[in-house]
Amino acid sequence: ASADMAETVEFILSAMSKRLADQLREEMETLGKVKPKEAEAAMNAVVTAIRELEAAGEILLIAGEEG
């Protein structure tokens, strides 16, 4: 799971400016490990925000091909 998480993190950071991505990497190092309960709450907040943006028509989610 750790390799999958690292891949996901790099995917997200690659979509940002280098400066912002570097700031987030530094902050992640400073904060250290996150408790699973806190991580789940944060993930739920992100999913909720994405769903709200999609419902408002501000973003369009395109499902990738499975396979």
Coordinates of C-alpha atoms in Angstrom, one line a residue, residues 36-54 59:
P36 CA -5.5 6.7 10.3
K37 CA -8.6 8.3 11.8
E38 CA -7.3 11.8 10.8
A39 CA -6.3 10.6 7.3
E40 CA -9.8 9.1 6.7
A41 CA -11.5 12.4 7.9
A42 CA -9.2 14.4 5.5
M43 CA -9.9 12.0 2.6
N44 CA -13.6 12.3 3.2
A45 CA -13.4 16.1 3.2
V46 CA -11.5 16.0 -0.1
V47 CA -14.1 13.7 -1.7
T48 CA -16.9 15.9 -0.4
A49 CA -15.3 19.0 -1.9
I50 CA -14.8 17.3 -5.2
R51 CA -18.4 16.2 -5.3
E52 CA -19.6 19.7 -4.5
L53 CA -17.4 21.2 -7.3
E54 CA -18.8 18.6 -9.7
I59 CA -15.2 20.6 -12.6

